[in-house]
Amino acid sequence: MSLYRRKDSPYWWAKFPAIRGESGPLQVSTGTTEKRKAQEFHDRLKAERWEQSKLGAKPRHTWEEAVLKFLDETSHKRTHERDKSILRWLDSVFGGKYLDEIDRALIDHVKALRAKIATQSTANRYLAVIRTILLKAANEWEWIERAPKVSLYKEKDGRIRSLTQEEFRRLLAELPPHLADMALFSVATGLRQGNVRLLQWLQVDLERRHAWITPEQHKNGRAHAVPLNEMAVEVLLRQVGKHPVYAFTYRGQPVVSVSTKAWTNALERAGIEDFRWHDLRHTFATWHRQAGTPTHELQRLGGWKTLSMVERYAHVAPEGLQVAASRLDNVLQSYALATPKEKRD
């Protein structure tokens, strides 16, 4: 049993040999840069492990143990790297602590601290990771009796910014050809920029006018079928023969980024402010709602996981409900005719 320093951590670490039921030695951060405090942590943990080994006491598990187990179980997740980044920061607060020492007060401290450093939305990403790990520790791994409550900030509905048809025409006229085609394809399909930028020919069937996004590529983690309308097909036909693998390229190479200086300059020349590439997806949804596309159909077209995400666009096309509202006209007309004229006047 010993204390040591690691190159990737500012803290002292304690190392203990394996005891019953463990596959290897325990290496845990003490959560402090002071050797005296690290030694106190080491001695306390040493005594507890003796109780576990000799007296059969139920082992207490540390935050570090939970993090390692969580990362191993979720290595396939699309957000794996983001989770690792979050957990590196959380080590400064939870490092060296047992899971049963992480209570509501400590979590609220993290909540307030992250909201002060960045935004409430960002704080929620950190809180969600904490909640997931603690719930797993309680319900799946049975390492703690119960998980403390983790309350997230209430987030506002996402920002919605879309273009008018005239604005979009101006933008296309100012964009270089490869970005103009990608922007047009984005509005035609509603696909996110990463799915457009990395779209491969093996994901496209021009004959059947169909494309698909794999679960690994899709934000909601589910496969997404993409029907291709006439404009989407026309755009893809212009790309045939340019690259053997990727549908959209620039100078013979896959497109690395769309939010480039060329994009920014085109927006400026077109007189368009406060507009990001992702807003092309909002434009797709807005135009569909204005054209009368029902919410449930739009959800499937855009690949949204929940209907509530699509309901954000309901306000942009109240006239879309005009046909539905008019269905009572014939019924109500008979009541109007039955009402004496003097009352109607």
XYZ file of C-alpha atoms in Angstrom:
345
model
C 0.000 0.000 0.000
C 1.504 3.319 -1.029
C 1.009 6.919 -2.113
C 2.245 8.134 -5.472
C 1.899 10.954 -8.006
C 0.610 10.530 -11.566
C 1.601 12.645 -14.536
C -2.009 13.125 -15.652
C -3.318 14.257 -12.234
C -2.306 16.980 -9.743
C -3.464 14.802 -6.829
C -1.814 12.144 -4.716
C -3.028 8.621 -5.494
C -3.287 5.621 -3.193
C -2.610 2.075 -4.350
C -3.879 -1.021 -2.518
C -3.501 -4.727 -3.352
C -6.588 -6.610 -4.475
C -8.855 -8.223 -1.893
C -11.656 -10.770 -2.265
C -13.804 -10.251 -5.322
C -11.493 -7.733 -6.973
C -9.734 -8.428 -10.249
C -6.734 -6.232 -9.522
C -5.198 -3.655 -7.205
C -7.208 -0.567 -6.312
C -5.746 2.734 -7.471
C -7.704 5.765 -6.307
C -7.218 9.527 -6.270
C -7.086 11.029 -2.793
C -8.549 14.263 -4.133
C -5.825 16.428 -2.601
C -2.406 17.788 -3.548
C -1.284 17.875 0.101
C 0.639 14.791 1.163
C -0.562 14.989 4.788
C -4.232 14.926 3.793
C -3.482 12.252 1.213
C -1.910 10.121 3.938
C -5.005 10.534 6.123
C -7.189 9.399 3.240
C -4.841 6.468 2.614
C -4.943 5.344 6.244
C -8.725 5.576 6.433
C -9.187 3.592 3.235
C -6.608 1.041 4.426
C -8.601 0.463 7.630
C -11.863 0.071 5.725
C -10.350 -2.421 3.330
C -9.031 -4.431 6.283
C -12.595 -4.585 7.639
C -13.830 -5.738 4.259
C -11.191 -8.433 4.004
C -11.183 -9.750 7.599
C -14.671 -8.984 8.846
C -16.671 -9.269 5.639
C -17.916 -5.681 5.776
C -19.711 -4.441 2.664
C -17.163 -2.504 0.598
C -17.580 1.209 0.006
C -16.916 2.333 -3.519
C -15.266 5.525 -4.632
C -16.263 7.994 -7.316
C -13.211 6.913 -9.331
C -14.343 3.289 -9.316
C -17.777 4.337 -10.518
C -16.294 6.511 -13.271
C -14.126 3.678 -14.592
C -17.052 1.259 -14.594
C -19.328 3.803 -16.267
C -16.803 4.596 -19.006
C -16.249 0.897 -19.656
C -19.981 0.227 -19.972
C -20.621 3.264 -22.183
C -17.562 3.148 -24.450
C -19.875 2.610 -27.436
C -21.817 5.835 -26.851
C -21.570 8.638 -29.347
C -21.003 11.041 -26.440
C -18.161 8.970 -24.909
C -15.454 11.585 -25.473
C -17.680 14.380 -24.195
C -18.441 12.323 -21.077
C -14.721 11.807 -20.447
C -14.147 15.553 -20.670
C -16.946 16.196 -18.177
C -15.637 13.545 -15.800
C -12.123 14.992 -15.891
C -13.533 18.265 -14.592
C -15.723 16.543 -11.984
C -12.635 14.824 -10.567
C -11.679 18.167 -9.015
C -14.855 18.021 -6.894
C -15.570 14.323 -6.412
C -12.026 12.944 -6.538
C -11.190 10.832 -3.490
C -14.784 10.710 -2.256
C -16.873 7.661 -1.595
C -20.160 7.456 -3.465
C -22.110 7.640 -0.207
C -20.374 10.966 0.547
C -21.769 12.572 -2.580
C -24.967 14.195 -1.366
C -27.467 16.768 -2.586
C -25.467 19.674 -1.138
C -22.297 18.696 -3.012
C -24.221 18.178 -6.253
C -25.907 21.566 -5.870
C -22.450 23.067 -5.417
C -21.405 21.608 -8.776
C -24.646 22.838 -10.303
C -24.084 26.430 -9.210
C -20.385 26.370 -10.070
C -20.901 25.092 -13.623
C -23.714 27.579 -14.276
C -21.396 30.378 -13.167
C -18.528 29.152 -15.376
C -20.649 28.583 -18.477
C -24.430 28.345 -18.936
C -27.295 26.532 -17.269
C -27.594 24.286 -20.321
C -23.945 23.304 -19.979
C -24.423 22.731 -16.248
C -27.250 20.341 -17.086
C -24.890 18.213 -19.201
C -22.641 17.774 -16.155
C -25.560 17.083 -13.833
C -26.962 14.487 -16.224
C -23.686 12.532 -16.146
C -23.586 12.673 -12.334
C -27.200 11.491 -12.126
C -26.601 8.613 -14.538
C -23.568 7.329 -12.640
C -25.233 7.569 -9.235
C -28.404 5.862 -10.466
C -26.321 3.049 -11.929
C -24.425 2.745 -8.656
C -27.706 2.424 -6.745
C -29.959 0.468 -9.095
C -27.628 -1.640 -11.241
C -24.371 -2.121 -9.359
C -25.896 -1.995 -5.831
C -22.933 -0.019 -4.546
C -25.030 2.496 -2.599
C -28.441 2.265 -0.950
C -29.965 5.092 -2.956
C -28.944 7.879 -5.299
C -29.366 11.489 -4.154
C -31.813 13.598 -6.125
C -30.210 15.574 -8.958
C -32.304 18.514 -10.132
C -31.510 20.096 -13.477
C -32.054 23.681 -14.521
C -35.211 24.203 -16.518
C -34.105 24.979 -20.055
C -35.908 27.262 -22.427
C -37.093 26.001 -25.782
C -34.284 25.860 -28.301
C -33.506 28.837 -30.478
C -35.459 28.900 -33.755
C -34.129 30.995 -36.622
C -35.179 30.349 -40.187
C -34.886 32.082 -43.525
C -37.583 33.413 -45.769
C -37.560 32.072 -49.320
C -36.148 35.360 -50.567
C -33.343 35.302 -48.000
C -32.465 31.753 -48.963
C -32.289 32.701 -52.641
C -29.896 35.514 -51.789
C -27.754 33.208 -49.687
C -27.471 30.537 -52.386
C -26.425 33.182 -54.902
C -23.526 34.242 -52.640
C -22.277 30.804 -51.555
C -19.511 28.948 -53.425
C -20.965 26.020 -55.440
C -20.037 23.226 -53.002
C -21.600 25.039 -50.019
C -24.638 26.119 -52.038
C -25.352 22.486 -52.966
C -24.909 21.367 -49.370
C -27.165 24.146 -48.079
C -29.839 23.313 -50.654
C -29.622 19.618 -49.763
C -29.887 20.497 -46.058
C -33.109 22.448 -46.523
C -34.480 19.759 -48.851
C -33.876 16.947 -46.350
C -33.592 18.563 -42.923
C -30.375 16.676 -42.217
C -27.868 18.028 -39.711
C -24.617 19.409 -41.086
C -22.524 16.420 -39.968
C -24.859 14.001 -41.727
C -24.694 16.049 -44.927
C -20.964 16.659 -44.767
C -20.145 12.974 -44.172
C -22.872 11.453 -46.338
C -21.491 8.485 -48.286
C -22.732 7.053 -51.561
C -23.387 3.695 -49.886
C -26.064 5.508 -47.857
C -27.855 6.736 -50.983
C -30.194 4.978 -53.397
C -30.942 7.442 -56.196
C -33.148 5.002 -58.070
C -35.466 4.570 -55.099
C -34.957 8.211 -54.040
C -33.912 7.216 -50.574
C -31.020 7.784 -48.142
C -30.405 6.575 -44.624
C -28.462 7.635 -41.547
C -27.139 4.900 -39.266
C -27.828 4.918 -35.508
C -24.160 5.730 -34.839
C -24.383 8.783 -37.105
C -27.733 10.051 -35.869
C -28.113 12.369 -32.897
C -31.041 10.500 -31.335
C -29.251 7.147 -31.616
C -31.770 5.606 -34.007
C -31.507 4.848 -37.697
C -33.134 7.558 -39.799
C -34.692 6.950 -43.227
C -34.530 9.985 -45.511
C -36.919 10.236 -48.473
C -35.323 12.318 -51.205
C -37.492 14.902 -52.922
C -36.834 16.210 -56.422
C -34.451 18.940 -55.293
C -32.421 16.572 -53.116
C -32.035 14.166 -56.026
C -30.983 16.972 -58.387
C -28.298 18.095 -55.936
C -26.940 14.565 -55.556
C -26.876 14.000 -59.302
C -24.577 17.014 -59.598
C -22.130 15.289 -57.237
C -21.936 11.959 -59.085
C -18.395 11.127 -60.182
C -16.658 13.687 -57.959
C -15.620 11.229 -55.224
C -15.889 7.427 -54.878
C -16.960 7.516 -51.231
C -18.396 10.869 -50.164
C -21.343 12.624 -51.774
C -20.180 16.160 -50.979
C -16.590 17.266 -51.524
C -14.414 20.325 -52.019
C -11.528 20.139 -54.474
C -11.734 16.361 -54.508
C -11.642 15.939 -50.726
C -14.363 15.363 -48.099
C -15.676 18.596 -46.586
C -14.089 19.184 -43.180
C -16.158 22.201 -42.114
C -19.122 24.195 -43.387
C -18.940 27.140 -40.992
C -16.035 28.658 -42.875
C -15.025 32.176 -43.852
C -16.758 31.575 -47.196
C -20.002 30.864 -45.305
C -19.618 33.945 -43.096
C -18.812 36.223 -46.017
C -21.776 34.901 -48.023
C -24.131 35.674 -45.140
C -22.741 39.185 -44.915
C -23.085 39.829 -48.656
C -26.635 38.448 -48.591
C -27.526 40.775 -45.713
C -28.418 37.909 -43.363
C -27.644 38.254 -39.637
C -27.806 35.894 -36.670
C -27.847 32.738 -38.783
C -25.937 29.482 -38.282
C -25.658 26.417 -40.492
C -27.901 24.435 -38.122
C -30.622 27.012 -38.783
C -31.020 25.461 -42.232
C -32.681 22.579 -40.370
C -35.008 25.078 -38.699
C -35.727 26.488 -42.165
C -36.616 22.986 -43.402
C -39.051 22.494 -40.503
C -40.554 25.975 -40.748
C -41.222 25.719 -44.466
C -42.792 22.288 -44.016
C -45.146 23.585 -41.346
C -46.055 26.558 -43.517
C -46.786 24.140 -46.367
C -49.198 22.235 -44.114
C -47.088 19.172 -43.264
C -48.665 17.536 -40.166
C -46.566 17.404 -37.016
C -46.309 13.603 -36.942
C -45.108 13.514 -40.550
C -42.568 16.270 -39.921
C -41.235 14.338 -36.933
C -40.458 11.363 -39.161
C -39.072 13.473 -41.996
C -36.672 15.298 -39.692
C -35.822 12.330 -37.484
C -36.790 14.007 -34.213
C -36.972 11.595 -31.298
C -39.977 13.200 -29.599
C -43.040 15.017 -30.840
C -42.381 17.871 -28.419
C -39.288 18.832 -30.430
C -41.473 19.348 -33.499
C -44.168 21.243 -31.625
C -41.717 24.151 -31.401
C -42.598 24.941 -35.014
C -46.389 24.924 -34.550
C -46.574 28.687 -34.041
C -44.990 29.514 -37.413
C -47.935 28.217 -39.400
C -51.255 28.752 -37.612
C -52.871 28.856 -41.048
C -51.980 25.194 -41.320
C -54.925 24.516 -39.002
C -57.279 26.637 -41.076
C -58.569 23.634 -43.052
C -59.217 21.728 -39.832
C -61.031 24.693 -38.268
C -63.153 25.115 -41.407
C -64.560 21.605 -41.097
C -67.215 22.938 -38.718
C -68.323 25.690 -41.098
C -71.149 23.651 -42.657
C -72.368 22.501 -39.267
C -72.306 25.940 -37.695
C -73.867 27.601 -40.748
C -77.187 25.975 -39.965
C -77.139 27.586 -36.515
C -76.417 30.974 -38.050
C -79.408 30.613 -40.394
C -81.611 29.586 -37.489
C -80.696 32.687 -35.494
C -83.166 35.617 -35.988
C -81.659 38.359 -38.121
C -82.264 41.041 -35.501
C -80.188 39.067 -33.006
C -77.419 38.607 -35.554
C -77.460 42.387 -36.160
